[in-house]
Short mmCIF file of C-alpha atoms and ligand atoms in Angstrom, two decimals:
data_model
loop_
_atom_site.label_atom_id
_atom_site.label_comp_id
_atom_site.label_asym_id
_atom_site.label_seq_id
_atom_site.Cartn_x
_atom_site.Cartn_y
_atom_site.Cartn_z
CA MET A 10 -15.67 17.89 -3.05
CA PRO A 11 -13.02 20.58 -2.50
CA ALA A 12 -14.14 24.16 -2.00
CA GLN A 13 -13.70 26.56 -4.88
CA PRO A 14 -9.99 27.50 -4.82
CA ALA A 15 -9.22 31.12 -4.02
CA ALA A 16 -8.45 33.35 -7.00
CA SER A 17 -4.68 33.24 -6.59
CA ILE A 18 -4.53 29.47 -6.52
CA ARG A 19 -4.35 28.22 -10.05
CA ASP A 20 -4.78 24.75 -11.32
CA SER A 21 -1.18 23.77 -11.95
CA ALA A 22 -2.29 21.37 -14.64
CA GLU A 23 -3.02 24.48 -16.71
CA SER A 24 0.56 25.67 -16.60
CA ALA A 25 2.54 22.53 -15.97
CA GLY A 26 0.35 19.78 -17.37
CA ILE A 27 0.75 17.79 -14.17
CA LEU A 28 -1.69 15.56 -12.35
CA ARG A 29 -1.18 14.29 -8.81
CA PRO A 30 -0.83 10.48 -8.62
CA SER A 31 -4.30 10.23 -7.07
CA GLY A 32 -5.65 11.77 -10.26
CA GLU A 33 -6.47 15.03 -8.49
CA LYS A 34 -4.84 18.17 -9.74
CA ALA A 35 -2.23 19.97 -7.64
CA LEU A 36 -2.91 23.62 -6.96
CA LEU A 37 -0.34 26.23 -7.84
CA ILE A 38 -0.28 29.09 -5.33
CA ASP A 39 0.14 32.30 -7.30
CA GLY A 40 1.83 34.73 -4.91
CA ARG A 41 2.02 37.41 -7.56
CA ALA A 42 -1.76 37.46 -8.00
CA ALA A 43 -2.29 37.50 -4.22
CA ALA A 44 0.24 40.34 -3.83
CA ASP A 45 -1.35 42.34 -6.67
CA ARG A 46 -4.73 42.10 -4.94
CA LEU A 47 -3.18 43.23 -1.65
CA LEU A 48 -1.35 46.15 -3.33
CA ASP A 49 -4.59 47.27 -5.00
CA GLU A 50 -6.30 47.41 -1.60
CA LEU A 51 -3.37 49.29 -0.06
CA ARG A 52 -3.32 51.79 -2.94
CA SER A 53 -6.94 52.73 -2.37
CA GLU A 54 -6.48 52.89 1.40
CA ALA A 55 -3.44 55.16 0.92
CA ALA A 56 -5.49 57.42 -1.37
CA SER A 57 -8.13 57.80 1.32
CA LEU A 58 -5.48 58.56 3.98
CA LEU A 59 -3.99 61.17 1.70
CA ARG A 60 -7.34 62.96 1.62
CA ASP A 61 -6.84 63.37 5.40
CA GLY A 62 -3.33 64.72 4.85
CA ILE A 63 -1.45 61.49 5.74
CA LYS A 64 1.01 60.07 3.23
CA PRO A 65 2.69 56.83 4.33
CA GLY A 66 6.47 57.17 4.09
CA LEU A 67 8.99 54.34 3.71
CA ALA A 68 12.77 54.82 4.03
CA THR A 69 15.00 52.01 2.77
CA VAL A 70 18.71 51.84 3.57
CA LEU A 71 21.16 49.87 1.46
CA VAL A 72 24.77 49.57 2.64
CA GLY A 73 27.29 48.20 0.15
CA GLU A 74 27.05 46.77 -3.32
CA ASP A 75 25.40 43.36 -2.96
CA ALA A 76 23.62 42.94 -6.32
CA ALA A 77 20.68 40.89 -5.00
CA SER A 78 20.10 43.32 -2.10
CA ARG A 79 20.09 46.22 -4.57
CA VAL A 80 17.39 44.50 -6.63
CA TYR A 81 15.27 43.77 -3.53
CA VAL A 82 15.56 47.30 -2.18
CA GLY A 83 14.76 48.74 -5.61
CA SER A 84 11.60 46.59 -5.81
CA LYS A 85 10.51 47.75 -2.35
CA GLY A 86 10.86 51.42 -3.30
CA LYS A 87 9.05 50.86 -6.58
CA ALA A 88 6.14 49.12 -4.83
CA ALA A 89 5.94 51.96 -2.28
CA ARG A 90 5.66 54.54 -5.07
CA ALA A 91 3.09 52.39 -6.88
CA CYS A 92 1.00 52.41 -3.67
CA GLY A 93 1.19 56.21 -3.58
CA PHE A 94 3.59 56.29 -0.60
CA HIS A 95 6.47 58.68 -0.02
CA SER A 96 9.59 56.61 -0.69
CA VAL A 97 13.24 57.42 0.02
CA GLN A 98 16.24 55.17 -0.61
CA HIS A 99 19.53 55.81 1.19
CA ASP A 100 22.49 54.23 -0.63
CA LEU A 101 25.59 54.07 1.54
CA PRO A 102 29.05 52.72 0.66
CA ALA A 103 30.27 49.39 2.08
CA THR A 104 32.82 51.37 4.13
CA THR A 105 30.08 53.15 6.13
CA SER A 106 30.79 53.04 9.86
CA GLU A 107 28.35 51.74 12.44
CA THR A 108 28.28 55.20 14.02
CA ASP A 109 27.24 56.83 10.73
CA LEU A 110 24.55 54.23 10.12
CA LEU A 111 23.24 54.68 13.67
CA ALA A 112 23.12 58.42 13.06
CA LEU A 113 21.04 57.93 9.89
CA VAL A 114 18.64 55.58 11.73
CA GLY A 115 18.35 58.22 14.47
CA GLN A 116 17.45 60.89 11.90
CA LEU A 117 14.84 58.64 10.28
CA ASN A 118 13.35 57.85 13.71
CA GLU A 119 12.78 61.59 14.17
CA ASP A 120 11.55 62.33 10.63
CA PRO A 121 7.75 62.86 10.68
CA ALA A 122 7.48 62.10 6.93
CA ILE A 123 8.88 58.60 7.52
CA HIS A 124 6.64 55.94 9.07
CA GLY A 125 8.61 52.82 8.15
CA ILE A 126 12.37 52.18 8.20
CA LEU A 127 13.97 49.21 6.48
CA VAL A 128 17.71 48.55 6.70
CA GLN A 129 18.42 45.83 4.16
CA LEU A 130 20.27 42.78 5.53
CA PRO A 131 22.89 41.43 5.44
CA LEU A 132 25.03 44.40 6.47
CA PRO A 133 28.82 44.55 5.93
CA LYS A 134 30.69 42.54 8.56
CA ALA A 135 32.15 45.62 10.26
CA ILE A 136 28.64 46.72 11.30
CA ASN A 137 26.82 45.01 14.16
CA ALA A 138 23.39 44.32 12.63
CA THR A 139 21.75 43.69 16.01
CA ARG A 140 22.77 47.13 17.25
CA ILE A 141 21.31 48.74 14.11
CA ILE A 142 18.04 46.83 14.35
CA GLU A 143 17.72 47.72 18.03
CA ALA A 144 18.18 51.40 17.16
CA ILE A 145 15.13 51.48 14.86
CA ALA A 146 12.11 52.87 16.71
CA PRO A 147 9.78 49.86 17.26
CA GLU A 148 6.82 51.87 15.92
CA LYS A 149 8.72 52.37 12.62
CA ASP A 150 10.17 48.83 12.48
CA VAL A 151 8.12 47.65 9.48
CA ASP A 152 10.43 44.63 9.08
CA GLY A 153 9.35 43.39 12.52
CA PHE A 154 12.94 42.59 13.52
CA SER A 155 13.34 44.73 16.64
CA PRO A 156 13.31 42.93 20.01
CA VAL A 157 10.07 44.71 20.97
CA ASN A 158 8.22 43.37 17.94
CA VAL A 159 9.82 39.93 18.19
CA GLY A 160 8.76 39.80 21.85
CA ARG A 161 5.21 40.89 21.11
CA ILE A 162 4.85 38.12 18.55
CA ALA A 163 6.32 35.57 20.97
CA ILE A 164 3.75 36.42 23.66
CA GLY A 165 0.86 36.46 21.19
CA GLU A 166 0.39 40.24 21.02
CA ILE A 167 0.30 40.11 17.24
CA GLU A 168 -2.14 43.02 16.88
CA ARG A 169 0.38 45.34 18.55
CA ALA A 170 3.40 43.98 16.66
CA PHE A 171 4.81 44.36 13.19
CA VAL A 172 5.08 40.84 11.83
CA PRO A 173 8.13 40.11 9.61
CA CYS A 174 7.04 40.38 5.99
CA THR A 175 8.11 37.02 4.52
CA PRO A 176 6.46 34.79 7.15
CA ALA A 177 3.41 37.08 7.22
CA GLY A 178 3.05 36.70 3.44
CA ALA A 179 3.71 32.96 3.63
CA LEU A 180 0.97 32.60 6.27
CA LEU A 181 -1.57 34.32 4.01
CA LEU A 182 -0.67 31.92 1.19
CA ILE A 183 -0.94 28.93 3.55
CA GLU A 184 -4.37 30.11 4.69
CA GLU A 185 -5.51 30.58 1.12
CA ALA A 186 -4.21 27.15 0.11
CA ALA A 187 -5.87 25.55 3.15
CA LYS A 188 -9.15 27.19 2.14
CA GLY A 189 -8.72 25.95 -1.43
CA LEU A 190 -8.15 22.40 -0.15
CA SER A 191 -10.89 22.61 2.54
CA ARG A 192 -8.35 22.07 5.32
CA HIS A 193 -7.67 23.59 8.72
CA LEU A 194 -4.37 24.79 10.15
CA ARG A 195 -5.61 23.72 13.58
CA GLY A 196 -3.82 20.51 14.56
CA ALA A 197 -1.97 20.28 11.24
CA GLU A 198 1.66 19.05 11.33
CA ALA A 199 3.76 21.99 10.15
CA LEU A 200 7.46 21.66 9.39
CA ILE A 201 9.65 24.71 8.94
CA VAL A 202 13.06 24.03 7.47
CA GLY A 203 15.35 26.89 8.53
CA ARG A 204 15.68 28.73 11.85
CA SER A 205 16.56 32.28 10.78
CA ASN A 206 15.31 35.32 12.66
CA ILE A 207 13.86 36.66 9.39
CA VAL A 208 11.78 33.64 8.39
CA GLY A 209 12.06 30.37 10.34
CA LYS A 210 11.55 31.56 13.92
CA PRO A 211 8.70 34.04 13.26
CA MET A 212 7.03 31.52 10.91
CA ALA A 213 7.02 29.01 13.78
CA GLN A 214 5.37 31.56 16.08
CA LEU A 215 2.68 32.42 13.53
CA LEU A 216 1.81 28.78 12.83
CA LEU A 217 1.77 27.99 16.56
CA GLN A 218 -0.71 30.79 17.03
CA ARG A 219 -2.87 29.17 14.36
CA ASP A 220 -2.83 25.98 16.47
CA ALA A 221 -0.61 23.99 14.12
CA THR A 222 1.80 21.46 15.63
CA VAL A 223 5.11 23.01 14.68
CA THR A 224 8.54 21.45 14.15
CA VAL A 225 11.58 23.53 13.19
CA ALA A 226 14.33 21.69 11.31
CA HIS A 227 17.77 23.10 10.57
CA SER A 228 21.26 22.27 9.33
CA ARG A 229 21.91 19.88 12.25
CA THR A 230 18.62 18.00 11.93
CA THR A 231 19.02 14.30 11.32
CA ASP A 232 16.60 12.50 9.02
CA LEU A 233 14.97 15.50 7.39
CA ALA A 234 13.27 13.19 4.91
CA THR A 235 11.15 11.58 7.66
CA LEU A 236 10.10 14.97 9.07
CA VAL A 237 9.17 16.24 5.59
CA GLY A 238 7.17 13.06 4.97
CA ARG A 239 4.98 13.81 8.03
CA ALA A 240 4.31 17.48 7.27
CA ASP A 241 0.86 18.64 6.20
CA ILE A 242 2.39 22.11 5.84
CA LEU A 243 6.00 22.48 4.73
CA VAL A 244 7.79 25.84 4.74
CA ALA A 245 11.26 25.66 3.21
CA ALA A 246 13.58 28.53 4.09
CA VAL A 247 17.14 27.22 4.06
CA GLY A 248 18.61 28.89 0.99
CA ARG A 249 19.94 25.67 -0.53
CA PRO A 250 18.85 24.94 -4.09
CA GLU A 251 16.33 22.09 -4.34
CA MET A 252 17.62 20.55 -1.12
CA ILE A 253 14.18 19.18 -0.26
CA ARG A 254 13.46 16.31 -2.58
CA GLY A 255 10.03 16.01 -4.12
CA GLU A 256 9.71 12.33 -3.17
CA TRP A 257 9.94 13.29 0.52
CA VAL A 258 6.82 15.48 0.35
CA LYS A 259 3.65 14.07 1.96
CA SER A 260 0.88 13.48 -0.53
CA GLY A 261 -1.51 16.45 -0.45
CA ALA A 262 0.82 18.72 1.60
CA ILE A 263 0.80 22.50 1.35
CA VAL A 264 4.34 23.42 0.25
CA ILE A 265 5.61 26.97 0.67
CA ASP A 266 9.05 27.54 -0.83
CA VAL A 267 10.76 30.66 0.50
CA GLY A 268 14.12 29.89 -1.15
CA ILE A 269 15.32 31.98 -4.09
CA ASN A 270 18.56 30.44 -5.37
CA ARG A 271 20.34 31.34 -8.58
CA VAL A 272 21.87 28.29 -10.28
CA PRO A 273 23.60 27.72 -13.64
CA ARG A 274 21.25 26.79 -16.48
CA GLU A 275 22.10 24.20 -19.10
CA THR A 276 23.16 25.89 -22.30
CA ALA A 277 23.99 24.71 -25.79
CA PRO A 278 27.69 24.32 -26.66
CA GLY A 279 29.19 27.73 -27.39
CA GLU A 280 26.26 29.58 -25.76
CA ALA A 281 27.06 32.18 -23.06
CA PRO A 282 26.54 30.90 -19.47
CA LYS A 283 23.04 31.53 -18.15
CA THR A 284 21.36 31.18 -14.77
CA ARG A 285 17.88 30.41 -13.49
CA LEU A 286 16.11 30.75 -10.16
CA VAL A 287 15.11 27.69 -8.16
CA GLY A 288 13.66 27.25 -4.69
CA ASP A 289 14.72 25.08 -1.75
CA VAL A 290 12.25 22.41 -2.90
CA ALA A 291 12.72 20.32 -6.05
CA PHE A 292 9.54 21.68 -7.67
CA ALA A 293 9.17 19.31 -10.64
CA GLN A 294 8.91 16.27 -8.34
CA ALA A 295 7.17 17.98 -5.40
CA VAL A 296 4.31 19.26 -7.56
CA LYS A 297 3.37 15.63 -8.32
CA ARG A 298 2.75 14.97 -4.62
CA ALA A 299 1.74 18.31 -3.09
CA GLY A 300 -1.85 19.42 -2.59
CA ALA A 301 -0.76 23.01 -3.22
CA ILE A 302 2.66 24.49 -3.90
CA THR A 303 4.29 27.88 -4.51
CA PRO A 304 6.44 28.35 -7.60
CA VAL A 305 9.84 30.08 -7.56
CA PRO A 306 9.80 32.80 -8.71
CA GLY A 307 6.24 34.10 -8.31
CA GLY A 308 5.40 32.54 -4.95
CA VAL A 309 6.39 34.02 -1.61
CA GLY A 310 8.68 36.78 -3.02
CA PRO A 311 5.94 39.15 -4.22
CA MET A 312 4.01 38.64 -0.96
CA THR A 313 7.02 39.80 1.07
CA ILE A 314 6.87 43.15 -0.67
CA GLY A 315 3.09 43.31 -0.32
CA MET A 316 3.32 42.74 3.44
CA LEU A 317 6.02 45.41 3.76
CA MET A 318 3.63 47.90 2.17
CA ALA A 319 0.84 46.73 4.50
CA ASN A 320 3.12 47.25 7.53
CA THR A 321 4.13 50.71 6.30
CA LEU A 322 0.52 51.79 5.86
CA ARG A 323 -0.28 50.43 9.31
CA ALA A 324 2.68 52.31 10.80
CA ALA A 325 1.44 55.55 9.21
CA LYS A 326 -2.06 55.03 10.59
CA ARG A 327 -0.75 54.20 14.06
CA LEU A 328 1.62 57.15 14.17
CA ALA A 329 -1.28 59.38 13.11
CA HIS A 330 -3.42 57.70 15.87
CA ARG A 331 -5.85 56.32 13.30
N1 GUN B 421 17.22 40.54 3.75
C1 GUN B 421 16.53 39.44 3.31
N2 GUN B 421 15.21 39.57 3.59
C2 GUN B 421 15.07 40.75 4.24
C3 GUN B 421 13.95 41.44 4.78
O1 GUN B 421 12.80 40.95 4.75
N3 GUN B 421 14.22 42.64 5.35
C4 GUN B 421 15.48 43.17 5.41
N4 GUN B 421 15.63 44.35 6.00
N5 GUN B 421 16.53 42.56 4.92
C5 GUN B 421 16.33 41.35 4.33
#
């Protein structure tokens, strides 16, 4: 008899009318609900810090005109304000030089009203992103991308590190799903598809620290289908629409889809072209096999923002020696 699913895991049969082949119902992992709960907690914690004269401050930096990056950065600022934080967005033209961006990062490092600095990636090609990330003070690196934070995570000093927001949010959803399915991460076969510094590599570290047996697959992996078929936990972060076929998914697996891909939507003749968002996993087929699965949108995305706010609040407390 499975344990009572956590509040943000909904019975997918409710929304999708789907039953797993075994007759059991797949669980839909509602990242938006989980993120809303987290943001509520952070809002009340920020209010109590404010009574002590501390207001968490987040500075976001957007360089260039990438439409998706603009939306993401806008959502981060909006969430910060909703949590009662001080929020500043720096919009710089695509022609900004590396020297000017380094100078801005230097100013933000010194600004006592700013506790977290986020430079949205990717940066224009003329700017060396590694140099910019390395310039962010590790104690304000709420993205968890600086070598100091990456190193702390690698050696297991998670309490002293900032953990990158997307894998941190994904881990919370995995833990909630595991609880809902009465499973352990310990000893579970986890497959991460994608080896980026932002998601794949830190996700591997986090799952290793939870005693999962971790495999990282990537664009040169042969026979992805076999690896997917063995995974009790599957994290897809490749950025290729519905690349992971539903039939590959192991029955009962926890499936976390980090991909957010915009694809053309079928339209009636004469109708204007439209798009829709899909993940890296073919959801309609995967939901018939998975034990629990995140939707796209509404899965990992909202949790990324929630974890960024959590890191910013933590940075403010640490910088205030709280
Ligand atoms: N680009 C895509 N995801 C992220 C993120 O989590 N942080 C930053 N800074 N840039 C990104």
